[in-house]
């Protein structure tokens, strides 16, 4: 169905709902942005605090929660998520309007504050992924898609390369040479259940297994120069200095030189930059 005010309004009137839920749906519809970037929102998305919605409806927060659950479980498939922290507005989208109704797992009806499954992501992941090709995700067509999709998924704070490496390893272990692109989105949705903690895994790896190995000691010394707690600041500072492409090339060079995971390579790149005086510790 075409994503327009009329299309959503027709779906609202055709959906069996309580009178209050119908009213709430039209209030949310009234707040939807129809131009990308309007009020900082994506097209087809509205933003409200629960307090403002309760005031507009003239009802209690408890009653509002019940109505939101009704809309989420209805044919409208209302999605809501809070990507910008506890005190930021909730984002709302009628998922059933621009997605097939046969995908119930795309609808979030929970009251948690975690990021919900953004339904439009399924439309982005089309085609086939060759598991054996493209070890560097930033040299594949999938990097931008992963970056866009993960903002509304459990892996929102995980580096795209780590997601890509885990996805390829998962399929290689099962003998898959080529899979539908939608498998990648499904893998990202189930990140907590299917993916171990990459930082913890890398920390265990980065401790030199043998102190007599000069290569591992060299890598470990570089990693120690850049504490992992500050890696986001180091990454942004270094990217501003040398550019994103040069930054990714440095990370890839470390991976190839030491055969280490990307997370360890990132820390090593930051450590090298600190030791070279390019960025501060």
mmCIF file of N, CA and C in Angstrom, residues 81-208:
data_model
loop_
_atom_site.group_PDB
_atom_site.id
_atom_site.type_symbol
_atom_site.label_atom_id
_atom_site.label_comp_id
_atom_site.label_asym_id
_atom_site.label_seq_id
_atom_site.Cartn_x
_atom_site.Cartn_y
_atom_site.Cartn_z
ATOM 1 N N UNK A 81 9.217 3.010 19.196
ATOM 2 C CA UNK A 81 10.552 2.787 19.739
ATOM 3 C C UNK A 81 11.120 4.111 20.239
ATOM 4 N N UNK A 82 12.107 4.025 21.108
ATOM 5 C CA UNK A 82 12.701 5.218 21.731
ATOM 6 C C UNK A 82 14.209 5.168 21.523
ATOM 7 N N UNK A 83 14.716 5.718 20.406
ATOM 8 C CA UNK A 83 16.149 5.590 20.094
ATOM 9 C C UNK A 83 17.049 6.627 20.739
ATOM 10 N N UNK A 84 16.482 7.659 21.374
ATOM 11 C CA UNK A 84 17.322 8.767 21.818
ATOM 12 C C UNK A 84 17.318 8.967 23.332
ATOM 13 N N UNK A 85 17.096 7.910 24.084
ATOM 14 C CA UNK A 85 17.212 8.012 25.527
ATOM 15 C C UNK A 85 15.887 8.088 26.257
ATOM 16 N N UNK A 86 15.977 7.972 27.571
ATOM 17 C CA UNK A 86 14.798 7.854 28.430
ATOM 18 C C UNK A 86 13.847 9.029 28.310
ATOM 19 N N UNK A 87 14.370 10.239 28.179
ATOM 20 C CA UNK A 87 13.529 11.428 28.224
ATOM 21 C C UNK A 87 13.163 11.962 26.834
ATOM 22 N N UNK A 88 13.566 11.276 25.792
ATOM 23 C CA UNK A 88 13.238 11.692 24.425
ATOM 24 C C UNK A 88 11.851 11.180 24.039
ATOM 25 N N UNK A 89 11.246 11.773 23.017
ATOM 26 C CA UNK A 89 9.933 11.311 22.577
ATOM 27 C C UNK A 89 9.994 9.899 21.995
ATOM 28 N N UNK A 90 8.878 9.221 22.025
ATOM 29 C CA UNK A 90 8.745 7.940 21.337
ATOM 30 C C UNK A 90 8.510 8.211 19.859
ATOM 31 N N UNK A 91 9.005 7.321 19.011
ATOM 32 C CA UNK A 91 8.733 7.386 17.575
ATOM 33 C C UNK A 91 7.673 6.344 17.234
ATOM 34 N N UNK A 92 6.762 6.705 16.339
ATOM 35 C CA UNK A 92 5.642 5.842 15.982
ATOM 36 C C UNK A 92 5.577 5.666 14.467
ATOM 37 N N UNK A 93 5.155 4.485 14.054
ATOM 38 C CA UNK A 93 4.985 4.192 12.628
ATOM 39 C C UNK A 93 3.943 3.099 12.473
ATOM 40 N N UNK A 94 3.060 3.255 11.486
ATOM 41 C CA UNK A 94 2.073 2.225 11.203
ATOM 42 C C UNK A 94 2.720 1.180 10.300
ATOM 43 N N UNK A 95 3.242 0.132 10.893
ATOM 44 C CA UNK A 95 4.031 -0.845 10.158
ATOM 45 C C UNK A 95 3.261 -1.621 9.123
ATOM 46 N N UNK A 96 1.964 -1.870 9.357
ATOM 47 C CA UNK A 96 1.202 -2.696 8.431
ATOM 48 C C UNK A 96 0.902 -1.979 7.119
ATOM 49 N N UNK A 97 1.035 -0.660 7.097
ATOM 50 C CA UNK A 97 0.698 0.092 5.890
ATOM 51 C C UNK A 97 1.737 -0.107 4.798
ATOM 52 N N UNK A 98 3.035 -0.129 5.172
ATOM 53 C CA UNK A 98 4.080 -0.260 4.146
ATOM 54 C C UNK A 98 4.835 -1.565 4.246
ATOM 55 N N UNK A 99 4.208 -2.601 4.851
ATOM 56 C CA UNK A 99 4.824 -3.909 4.942
ATOM 57 C C UNK A 99 3.788 -4.998 4.806
ATOM 58 N N UNK A 100 4.185 -6.165 4.298
ATOM 59 C CA UNK A 100 3.244 -7.261 4.142
ATOM 60 C C UNK A 100 2.696 -7.691 5.496
ATOM 61 N N UNK A 101 1.395 -8.008 5.608
ATOM 62 C CA UNK A 101 0.810 -8.404 6.870
ATOM 63 C C UNK A 101 1.254 -9.775 7.338
ATOM 64 N N UNK A 102 2.021 -10.502 6.512
ATOM 65 C CA UNK A 102 2.452 -11.851 6.874
ATOM 66 C C UNK A 102 3.743 -11.853 7.665
ATOM 67 N N UNK A 103 4.200 -10.679 8.143
ATOM 68 C CA UNK A 103 5.439 -10.583 8.896
ATOM 69 C C UNK A 103 5.154 -10.099 10.315
ATOM 70 N N UNK A 104 4.475 -10.892 11.158
ATOM 71 C CA UNK A 104 4.120 -10.418 12.489
ATOM 72 C C UNK A 104 5.313 -10.115 13.369
ATOM 73 N N UNK A 105 6.474 -10.681 13.078
ATOM 74 C CA UNK A 105 7.637 -10.448 13.922
ATOM 75 C C UNK A 105 8.189 -9.044 13.777
ATOM 76 N N UNK A 106 7.688 -8.281 12.784
ATOM 77 C CA UNK A 106 8.160 -6.922 12.605
ATOM 78 C C UNK A 106 7.453 -5.954 13.540
ATOM 79 N N UNK A 107 6.390 -6.399 14.229
ATOM 80 C CA UNK A 107 5.586 -5.510 15.044
ATOM 81 C C UNK A 107 5.986 -5.640 16.497
ATOM 82 N N UNK A 108 6.243 -4.514 17.140
ATOM 83 C CA UNK A 108 6.585 -4.526 18.554
ATOM 84 C C UNK A 108 5.403 -4.040 19.356
ATOM 85 N N UNK A 109 4.892 -4.891 20.239
ATOM 86 C CA UNK A 109 3.773 -4.511 21.085
ATOM 87 C C UNK A 109 4.194 -4.414 22.540
ATOM 88 N N UNK A 110 5.482 -4.406 22.806
ATOM 89 C CA UNK A 110 5.972 -4.390 24.178
ATOM 90 C C UNK A 110 6.095 -2.971 24.675
ATOM 91 N N UNK A 111 6.264 -2.841 25.983
ATOM 92 C CA UNK A 111 6.385 -1.529 26.608
ATOM 93 C C UNK A 111 7.823 -1.210 26.976
ATOM 94 N N UNK A 112 8.791 -1.980 26.488
ATOM 95 C CA UNK A 112 10.170 -1.726 26.867
ATOM 96 C C UNK A 112 10.711 -0.505 26.147
ATOM 97 N N UNK A 113 11.884 -0.067 26.556
ATOM 98 C CA UNK A 113 12.470 1.132 25.962
ATOM 99 C C UNK A 113 13.549 0.797 24.956
ATOM 100 N N UNK A 114 13.690 -0.483 24.614
ATOM 101 C CA UNK A 114 14.697 -0.853 23.626
ATOM 102 C C UNK A 114 14.207 -0.500 22.243
ATOM 103 N N UNK A 115 15.102 -0.474 21.293
ATOM 104 C CA UNK A 115 14.740 -0.138 19.926
ATOM 105 C C UNK A 115 13.901 -1.242 19.321
ATOM 106 N N UNK A 116 12.822 -0.873 18.680
ATOM 107 C CA UNK A 116 11.968 -1.885 18.072
ATOM 108 C C UNK A 116 12.441 -2.203 16.681
ATOM 109 N N UNK A 117 11.769 -3.149 16.045
ATOM 110 C CA UNK A 117 12.172 -3.574 14.713
ATOM 111 C C UNK A 117 11.572 -2.633 13.678
ATOM 112 N N UNK A 118 12.386 -1.854 13.041
ATOM 113 C CA UNK A 118 11.918 -0.910 12.037
ATOM 114 C C UNK A 118 11.511 -1.682 10.805
ATOM 115 N N UNK A 119 10.220 -1.646 10.485
ATOM 116 C CA UNK A 119 9.664 -2.533 9.476
ATOM 117 C C UNK A 119 10.211 -2.299 8.079
ATOM 118 N N UNK A 120 10.635 -1.073 7.781
ATOM 119 C CA UNK A 120 11.093 -0.809 6.417
ATOM 120 C C UNK A 120 12.415 -1.495 6.099
ATOM 121 N N UNK A 121 13.102 -2.009 7.125
ATOM 122 C CA UNK A 121 14.399 -2.628 6.875
ATOM 123 C C UNK A 121 14.296 -3.830 5.954
ATOM 124 N N UNK A 122 13.179 -4.560 6.039
ATOM 125 C CA UNK A 122 13.042 -5.749 5.225
ATOM 126 C C UNK A 122 13.094 -5.400 3.743
ATOM 127 N N UNK A 123 12.575 -4.231 3.383
ATOM 128 C CA UNK A 123 12.537 -3.828 1.986
ATOM 129 C C UNK A 123 13.940 -3.501 1.466
ATOM 130 N N UNK A 124 14.854 -3.144 2.359
ATOM 131 C CA UNK A 124 16.196 -2.740 1.936
ATOM 132 C C UNK A 124 17.067 -3.930 1.560
ATOM 133 N N UNK A 125 16.838 -5.068 2.222
ATOM 134 C CA UNK A 125 17.725 -6.208 2.060
ATOM 135 C C UNK A 125 17.185 -7.145 0.976
ATOM 136 N N UNK A 126 17.471 -6.810 -0.263
ATOM 137 C CA UNK A 126 17.020 -7.616 -1.386
ATOM 138 C C UNK A 126 18.226 -8.176 -2.122
ATOM 139 N N UNK A 127 18.035 -9.338 -2.771
ATOM 140 C CA UNK A 127 19.109 -9.960 -3.522
ATOM 141 C C UNK A 127 19.764 -11.096 -2.764
ATOM 142 N N UNK A 128 20.984 -11.416 -3.155
ATOM 143 C CA UNK A 128 21.728 -12.524 -2.567
ATOM 144 C C UNK A 128 23.066 -12.028 -2.006
ATOM 145 N N UNK A 129 23.527 -12.677 -0.951
ATOM 146 C CA UNK A 129 24.826 -12.356 -0.360
ATOM 147 C C UNK A 129 25.748 -13.552 -0.546
ATOM 148 N N UNK A 130 26.891 -13.313 -1.189
ATOM 149 C CA UNK A 130 27.905 -14.358 -1.329
ATOM 150 C C UNK A 130 28.778 -14.349 -0.082
ATOM 151 N N UNK A 131 28.740 -15.437 0.662
ATOM 152 C CA UNK A 131 29.416 -15.502 1.951
ATOM 153 C C UNK A 131 30.933 -15.433 1.804
ATOM 154 N N UNK A 132 31.459 -15.985 0.736
ATOM 155 C CA UNK A 132 32.908 -16.029 0.579
ATOM 156 C C UNK A 132 33.522 -14.762 0.050
ATOM 157 N N UNK A 133 32.714 -13.796 -0.363
ATOM 158 C CA UNK A 133 33.254 -12.581 -0.975
ATOM 159 C C UNK A 133 33.123 -11.398 -0.027
ATOM 160 N N UNK A 134 34.055 -10.467 -0.131
ATOM 161 C CA UNK A 134 33.962 -9.210 0.600
ATOM 162 C C UNK A 134 34.152 -9.321 2.088
ATOM 163 N N UNK A 135 35.387 -9.588 2.536
ATOM 164 C CA UNK A 135 35.639 -9.671 3.971
ATOM 165 C C UNK A 135 35.532 -8.307 4.639
ATOM 166 N N UNK A 136 35.823 -7.252 3.888
ATOM 167 C CA UNK A 136 35.682 -5.891 4.407
ATOM 168 C C UNK A 136 34.306 -5.369 4.026
ATOM 169 N N UNK A 137 33.423 -5.224 5.019
ATOM 170 C CA UNK A 137 32.039 -4.837 4.731
ATOM 171 C C UNK A 137 31.954 -3.476 4.063
ATOM 172 N N UNK A 138 32.936 -2.595 4.330
ATOM 173 C CA UNK A 138 32.888 -1.248 3.772
ATOM 174 C C UNK A 138 33.242 -1.220 2.278
ATOM 175 N N UNK A 139 33.632 -2.377 1.752
ATOM 176 C CA UNK A 139 33.868 -2.482 0.305
ATOM 177 C C UNK A 139 32.805 -3.349 -0.344
ATOM 178 N N UNK A 140 31.654 -3.457 0.307
ATOM 179 C CA UNK A 140 30.505 -4.204 -0.218
ATOM 180 C C UNK A 140 29.290 -3.279 -0.221
ATOM 181 N N UNK A 141 28.217 -3.667 -0.916
ATOM 182 C CA UNK A 141 27.003 -2.840 -0.916
ATOM 183 C C UNK A 141 26.239 -2.899 0.401
ATOM 184 N N UNK A 142 26.668 -3.779 1.319
ATOM 185 C CA UNK A 142 25.862 -4.030 2.513
ATOM 186 C C UNK A 142 26.214 -3.115 3.679
ATOM 187 N N UNK A 143 27.320 -2.399 3.638
ATOM 188 C CA UNK A 143 27.738 -1.571 4.767
ATOM 189 C C UNK A 143 26.698 -0.505 5.104
ATOM 190 N N UNK A 144 26.255 0.220 4.088
ATOM 191 C CA UNK A 144 25.278 1.292 4.328
ATOM 192 C C UNK A 144 23.963 0.736 4.838
ATOM 193 N N UNK A 145 23.568 -0.429 4.321
ATOM 194 C CA UNK A 145 22.309 -1.024 4.748
ATOM 195 C C UNK A 145 22.381 -1.484 6.199
ATOM 196 N N UNK A 146 23.507 -2.088 6.564
ATOM 197 C CA UNK A 146 23.681 -2.523 7.950
ATOM 198 C C UNK A 146 23.653 -1.317 8.880
ATOM 199 N N UNK A 147 24.363 -0.267 8.492
ATOM 200 C CA UNK A 147 24.431 0.934 9.326
ATOM 201 C C UNK A 147 23.045 1.536 9.526
ATOM 202 N N UNK A 148 22.253 1.578 8.460
ATOM 203 C CA UNK A 148 20.910 2.155 8.550
ATOM 204 C C UNK A 148 19.976 1.278 9.371
ATOM 205 N N UNK A 149 20.034 -0.037 9.135
ATOM 206 C CA UNK A 149 19.092 -0.945 9.789
ATOM 207 C C UNK A 149 19.391 -1.148 11.264
ATOM 208 N N UNK A 150 20.661 -1.169 11.638
ATOM 209 C CA UNK A 150 21.007 -1.541 13.016
ATOM 210 C C UNK A 150 20.556 -0.504 14.027
ATOM 211 N N UNK A 151 20.244 0.737 13.590
ATOM 212 C CA UNK A 151 19.817 1.767 14.535
ATOM 213 C C UNK A 151 18.522 1.395 15.236
ATOM 214 N N UNK A 152 17.739 0.493 14.643
ATOM 215 C CA UNK A 152 16.466 0.091 15.241
ATOM 216 C C UNK A 152 16.474 -1.364 15.670
ATOM 217 N N UNK A 153 17.665 -1.922 15.876
ATOM 218 C CA UNK A 153 17.778 -3.343 16.198
ATOM 219 C C UNK A 153 18.671 -3.548 17.421
ATOM 220 N N UNK A 154 18.660 -4.737 18.006
ATOM 221 C CA UNK A 154 19.459 -4.990 19.211
ATOM 222 C C UNK A 154 20.953 -4.730 19.044
ATOM 223 N N UNK A 155 21.443 -4.774 17.815
ATOM 224 C CA UNK A 155 22.877 -4.567 17.577
ATOM 225 C C UNK A 155 23.194 -3.118 17.241
ATOM 226 N N UNK A 156 22.370 -2.183 17.714
ATOM 227 C CA UNK A 156 22.520 -0.771 17.353
ATOM 228 C C UNK A 156 23.889 -0.195 17.692
ATOM 229 N N UNK A 157 24.544 -0.721 18.761
ATOM 230 C CA UNK A 157 25.825 -0.171 19.193
ATOM 231 C C UNK A 157 27.006 -1.054 18.810
ATOM 232 N N UNK A 158 26.812 -1.951 17.856
ATOM 233 C CA UNK A 158 27.870 -2.868 17.432
ATOM 234 C C UNK A 158 28.432 -2.397 16.094
ATOM 235 N N UNK A 159 29.731 -2.436 15.955
ATOM 236 C CA UNK A 159 30.385 -2.019 14.715
ATOM 237 C C UNK A 159 29.883 -2.871 13.543
ATOM 238 N N UNK A 160 29.645 -2.235 12.405
ATOM 239 C CA UNK A 160 29.119 -2.937 11.236
ATOM 240 C C UNK A 160 30.033 -4.070 10.783
ATOM 241 N N UNK A 161 31.342 -3.883 10.903
ATOM 242 C CA UNK A 161 32.271 -4.932 10.494
ATOM 243 C C UNK A 161 32.147 -6.155 11.395
ATOM 244 N N UNK A 162 31.920 -5.934 12.694
ATOM 245 C CA UNK A 162 31.743 -7.055 13.617
ATOM 246 C C UNK A 162 30.487 -7.840 13.264
ATOM 247 N N UNK A 163 29.423 -7.126 12.942
ATOM 248 C CA UNK A 163 28.178 -7.783 12.525
ATOM 249 C C UNK A 163 28.424 -8.607 11.270
ATOM 250 N N UNK A 164 29.110 -8.012 10.312
ATOM 251 C CA UNK A 164 29.386 -8.675 9.032
ATOM 252 C C UNK A 164 30.255 -9.919 9.236
ATOM 253 N N UNK A 165 31.303 -9.794 10.044
ATOM 254 C CA UNK A 165 32.184 -10.936 10.300
ATOM 255 C C UNK A 165 31.426 -12.073 10.982
ATOM 256 N N UNK A 166 30.589 -11.719 11.956
ATOM 257 C CA UNK A 166 29.822 -12.746 12.671
ATOM 258 C C UNK A 166 28.821 -13.429 11.741
ATOM 259 N N UNK A 167 28.207 -12.646 10.862
ATOM 260 C CA UNK A 167 27.240 -13.198 9.915
ATOM 261 C C UNK A 167 27.912 -14.167 8.940
ATOM 262 N N UNK A 168 29.076 -13.781 8.421
ATOM 263 C CA UNK A 168 29.800 -14.651 7.494
ATOM 264 C C UNK A 168 30.275 -15.921 8.189
ATOM 265 N N UNK A 169 30.778 -15.761 9.426
ATOM 266 C CA UNK A 169 31.243 -16.938 10.167
ATOM 267 C C UNK A 169 30.082 -17.887 10.471
ATOM 268 N N UNK A 170 28.949 -17.326 10.804
ATOM 269 C CA UNK A 170 27.751 -18.122 11.101
ATOM 270 C C UNK A 170 27.357 -18.970 9.897
ATOM 271 N N UNK A 171 27.377 -18.384 8.709
ATOM 272 C CA UNK A 171 26.977 -19.111 7.506
ATOM 273 C C UNK A 171 28.065 -20.054 7.003
ATOM 274 N N UNK A 172 29.323 -19.656 7.149
ATOM 275 C CA UNK A 172 30.412 -20.554 6.751
ATOM 276 C C UNK A 172 30.375 -21.841 7.571
ATOM 277 N N UNK A 173 30.079 -21.701 8.860
ATOM 278 C CA UNK A 173 30.021 -22.877 9.728
ATOM 279 C C UNK A 173 28.909 -23.831 9.312
ATOM 280 N N UNK A 174 27.921 -23.311 8.601
ATOM 281 C CA UNK A 174 26.802 -24.132 8.150
ATOM 282 C C UNK A 174 26.914 -24.512 6.677
ATOM 283 N N UNK A 175 28.045 -24.173 6.067
ATOM 284 C CA UNK A 175 28.287 -24.551 4.684
ATOM 285 C C UNK A 175 27.515 -23.744 3.667
ATOM 286 N N UNK A 176 27.034 -22.569 4.048
ATOM 287 C CA UNK A 176 26.274 -21.730 3.122
ATOM 288 C C UNK A 176 27.226 -20.872 2.286
ATOM 289 N N UNK A 177 27.135 -21.001 0.988
ATOM 290 C CA UNK A 177 27.961 -20.188 0.097
ATOM 291 C C UNK A 177 27.236 -18.924 -0.353
ATOM 292 N N UNK A 178 25.925 -18.989 -0.408
ATOM 293 C CA UNK A 178 25.117 -17.845 -0.822
ATOM 294 C C UNK A 178 23.776 -17.916 -0.105
ATOM 295 N N UNK A 179 23.325 -16.779 0.451
ATOM 296 C CA UNK A 179 22.057 -16.743 1.183
ATOM 297 C C UNK A 179 21.261 -15.524 0.747
ATOM 298 N N UNK A 180 19.938 -15.545 0.911
ATOM 299 C CA UNK A 180 19.134 -14.347 0.640
ATOM 300 C C UNK A 180 19.558 -13.204 1.551
ATOM 301 N N UNK A 181 19.521 -11.999 1.029
ATOM 302 C CA UNK A 181 19.952 -10.842 1.813
ATOM 303 C C UNK A 181 19.117 -10.667 3.069
ATOM 304 N N UNK A 182 17.879 -11.105 3.032
ATOM 305 C CA UNK A 182 17.022 -10.992 4.213
ATOM 306 C C UNK A 182 17.548 -11.752 5.409
ATOM 307 N N UNK A 183 18.405 -12.766 5.164
ATOM 308 C CA UNK A 183 19.002 -13.518 6.266
ATOM 309 C C UNK A 183 19.868 -12.614 7.148
ATOM 310 N N UNK A 184 20.511 -11.636 6.512
ATOM 311 C CA UNK A 184 21.364 -10.722 7.264
ATOM 312 C C UNK A 184 20.528 -9.902 8.238
ATOM 313 N N UNK A 185 19.379 -9.415 7.790
ATOM 314 C CA UNK A 185 18.500 -8.649 8.666
ATOM 315 C C UNK A 185 17.996 -9.521 9.810
ATOM 316 N N UNK A 186 17.629 -10.767 9.489
ATOM 317 C CA UNK A 186 17.179 -11.685 10.529
ATOM 318 C C UNK A 186 18.272 -11.964 11.549
ATOM 319 N N UNK A 187 19.497 -12.086 11.076
ATOM 320 C CA UNK A 187 20.636 -12.311 11.959
ATOM 321 C C UNK A 187 20.829 -11.117 12.896
ATOM 322 N N UNK A 188 20.658 -9.914 12.367
ATOM 323 C CA UNK A 188 20.813 -8.709 13.174
ATOM 324 C C UNK A 188 19.702 -8.581 14.205
ATOM 325 N N UNK A 189 18.503 -8.994 13.846
ATOM 326 C CA UNK A 189 17.382 -8.928 14.788
ATOM 327 C C UNK A 189 17.614 -9.814 16.010
ATOM 328 N N UNK A 190 18.291 -10.943 15.797
ATOM 329 C CA UNK A 190 18.491 -11.904 16.874
ATOM 330 C C UNK A 190 19.891 -11.806 17.469
ATOM 331 N N UNK A 191 20.499 -10.630 17.372
ATOM 332 C CA UNK A 191 21.895 -10.474 17.764
ATOM 333 C C UNK A 191 22.165 -10.923 19.190
ATOM 334 N N UNK A 192 21.339 -10.548 20.145
ATOM 335 C CA UNK A 192 21.600 -10.890 21.540
ATOM 336 C C UNK A 192 21.618 -12.390 21.757
ATOM 337 N N UNK A 193 20.703 -13.068 21.036
ATOM 338 C CA UNK A 193 20.600 -14.516 21.230
ATOM 339 C C UNK A 193 21.670 -15.286 20.482
ATOM 340 N N UNK A 194 22.112 -14.756 19.327
ATOM 341 C CA UNK A 194 22.988 -15.541 18.458
ATOM 342 C C UNK A 194 24.435 -15.098 18.462
ATOM 343 N N UNK A 195 24.704 -13.899 19.017
ATOM 344 C CA UNK A 195 26.058 -13.360 18.893
ATOM 345 C C UNK A 195 26.700 -13.142 20.248
ATOM 346 N N UNK A 196 27.877 -13.714 20.508
ATOM 347 C CA UNK A 196 28.568 -13.479 21.772
ATOM 348 C C UNK A 196 29.061 -12.054 21.853
ATOM 349 N N UNK A 197 29.435 -11.629 23.038
ATOM 350 C CA UNK A 197 29.918 -10.270 23.240
ATOM 351 C C UNK A 197 31.264 -10.097 22.564
ATOM 352 N N UNK A 198 31.289 -9.268 21.534
ATOM 353 C CA UNK A 198 32.506 -9.131 20.725
ATOM 354 C C UNK A 198 33.634 -8.492 21.511
ATOM 355 N N UNK A 199 33.278 -7.512 22.346
ATOM 356 C CA UNK A 199 34.333 -6.840 23.110
ATOM 357 C C UNK A 199 35.008 -7.802 24.069
ATOM 358 N N UNK A 200 34.193 -8.606 24.768
ATOM 359 C CA UNK A 200 34.758 -9.567 25.712
ATOM 360 C C UNK A 200 35.592 -10.610 24.985
ATOM 361 N N UNK A 201 35.106 -11.014 23.805
ATOM 362 C CA UNK A 201 35.819 -12.025 23.036
ATOM 363 C C UNK A 201 37.178 -11.486 22.584
ATOM 364 N N UNK A 202 37.191 -10.227 22.157
ATOM 365 C CA UNK A 202 38.427 -9.625 21.684
ATOM 366 C C UNK A 202 39.403 -9.378 22.823
ATOM 367 N N UNK A 203 38.863 -8.995 23.989
ATOM 368 C CA UNK A 203 39.749 -8.762 25.128
ATOM 369 C C UNK A 203 40.496 -10.033 25.495
ATOM 370 N N UNK A 204 39.745 -11.162 25.477
ATOM 371 C CA UNK A 204 40.388 -12.428 25.800
ATOM 372 C C UNK A 204 41.446 -12.781 24.762
ATOM 373 N N UNK A 205 41.162 -12.468 23.516
ATOM 374 C CA UNK A 205 42.117 -12.783 22.449
ATOM 375 C C UNK A 205 43.340 -11.891 22.525
ATOM 376 N N UNK A 206 43.117 -10.605 22.872
ATOM 377 C CA UNK A 206 44.206 -9.639 22.752
ATOM 378 C C UNK A 206 45.302 -9.835 23.790
ATOM 379 N N UNK A 207 45.009 -10.523 24.901
ATOM 380 C CA UNK A 207 46.077 -10.839 25.840
ATOM 381 C C UNK A 207 47.009 -11.847 25.173
ATOM 382 N N UNK A 208 48.278 -11.539 25.038
ATOM 383 C CA UNK A 208 49.186 -12.440 24.330
ATOM 384 C C UNK A 208 49.191 -13.828 24.922
#
